[in-house]
Amino acid sequence: MTACVVLAGGAGRRLGGVDKAAVVVGDASMLDRVLAAARPVADSLVVVGPSRATSVPGVRFVEEDAPGAGPVPAVAAGLDALAPVTDEDAIVLLAVDQPLLTTAAVEQLVARLGAADRPPAVAAAGPDGPNPLLAVYRAGALRAAGAAIGPDLAGVRAARLLPAGTVTVDLDASATTNVNRPADLARARALVRRAKSR
């Protein structure tokens, strides 16, 4: 089984406090764009964050016990919502602020996880190393990472979820575009306009 957890509960402070999930890029919200990229790959889709309208079918929304405590508690809530999953199942972790993500990029990560060497996780290569929120994990490795952190997950950096042996993959640069600030949003919208004009 391949399941997907999309983190969509951030406050969007660097974007002026807007709901990032609802921000439109091209002709769709960032939430719909990320879900549409994941839907063909995922048997199950969970969004961690407030329930919102989406055009993508079969999405389940859940929230952490204490929203706003960071990505690691959100991942734990998403993983709990997917139960039951086996240790070998693939869990795709995505952030809602990746509006140019493509199905091909998600498929590339999932295919690498299924490679002969059986890595515990595969993540997109980023400027600061592997991106833990553009990655696919074996469910057992993700659970073990959470257990190693301990019961207090609030404020823990998402990079702590990456197990030893994580493989990185160079994805198309536009697919890894992350929208945190107004300049990022302007760039993402410009890239979508450019792609449509070709």
Coordinates of C-alpha atoms in Angstrom, one line a residue, residues 2-4 6 32-46 55-60 94 103 106:
T2 CA 1.1 3.6 -0.7
A3 CA -0.5 6.3 1.5
C4 CA 0.0 10.0 1.5
V6 CA -0.1 16.2 3.5
D32 CA -5.7 20.9 -4.5
R33 CA -2.5 21.1 -6.5
V34 CA -0.6 18.9 -4.0
L35 CA -3.5 16.5 -3.6
A36 CA -3.9 16.2 -7.4
A37 CA -0.2 15.3 -7.7
A38 CA -0.4 12.6 -5.0
R39 CA -3.9 11.1 -5.9
P40 CA -2.7 8.8 -8.8
V41 CA 0.0 7.3 -6.5
A42 CA -1.8 7.0 -3.2
D43 CA -4.3 4.4 -2.1
S44 CA -5.2 6.7 0.9
L45 CA -4.9 10.5 1.3
V46 CA -4.9 12.2 4.7
S55 CA -11.9 19.0 -5.7
V56 CA -9.8 15.8 -5.1
P57 CA -11.9 12.8 -4.1
G58 CA -11.3 10.5 -1.2
V59 CA -9.5 12.9 1.1
R60 CA -9.7 12.5 4.9
L94 CA 4.2 16.2 1.6
T103 CA 2.7 13.1 -10.1
V106 CA 6.0 11.6 -6.5

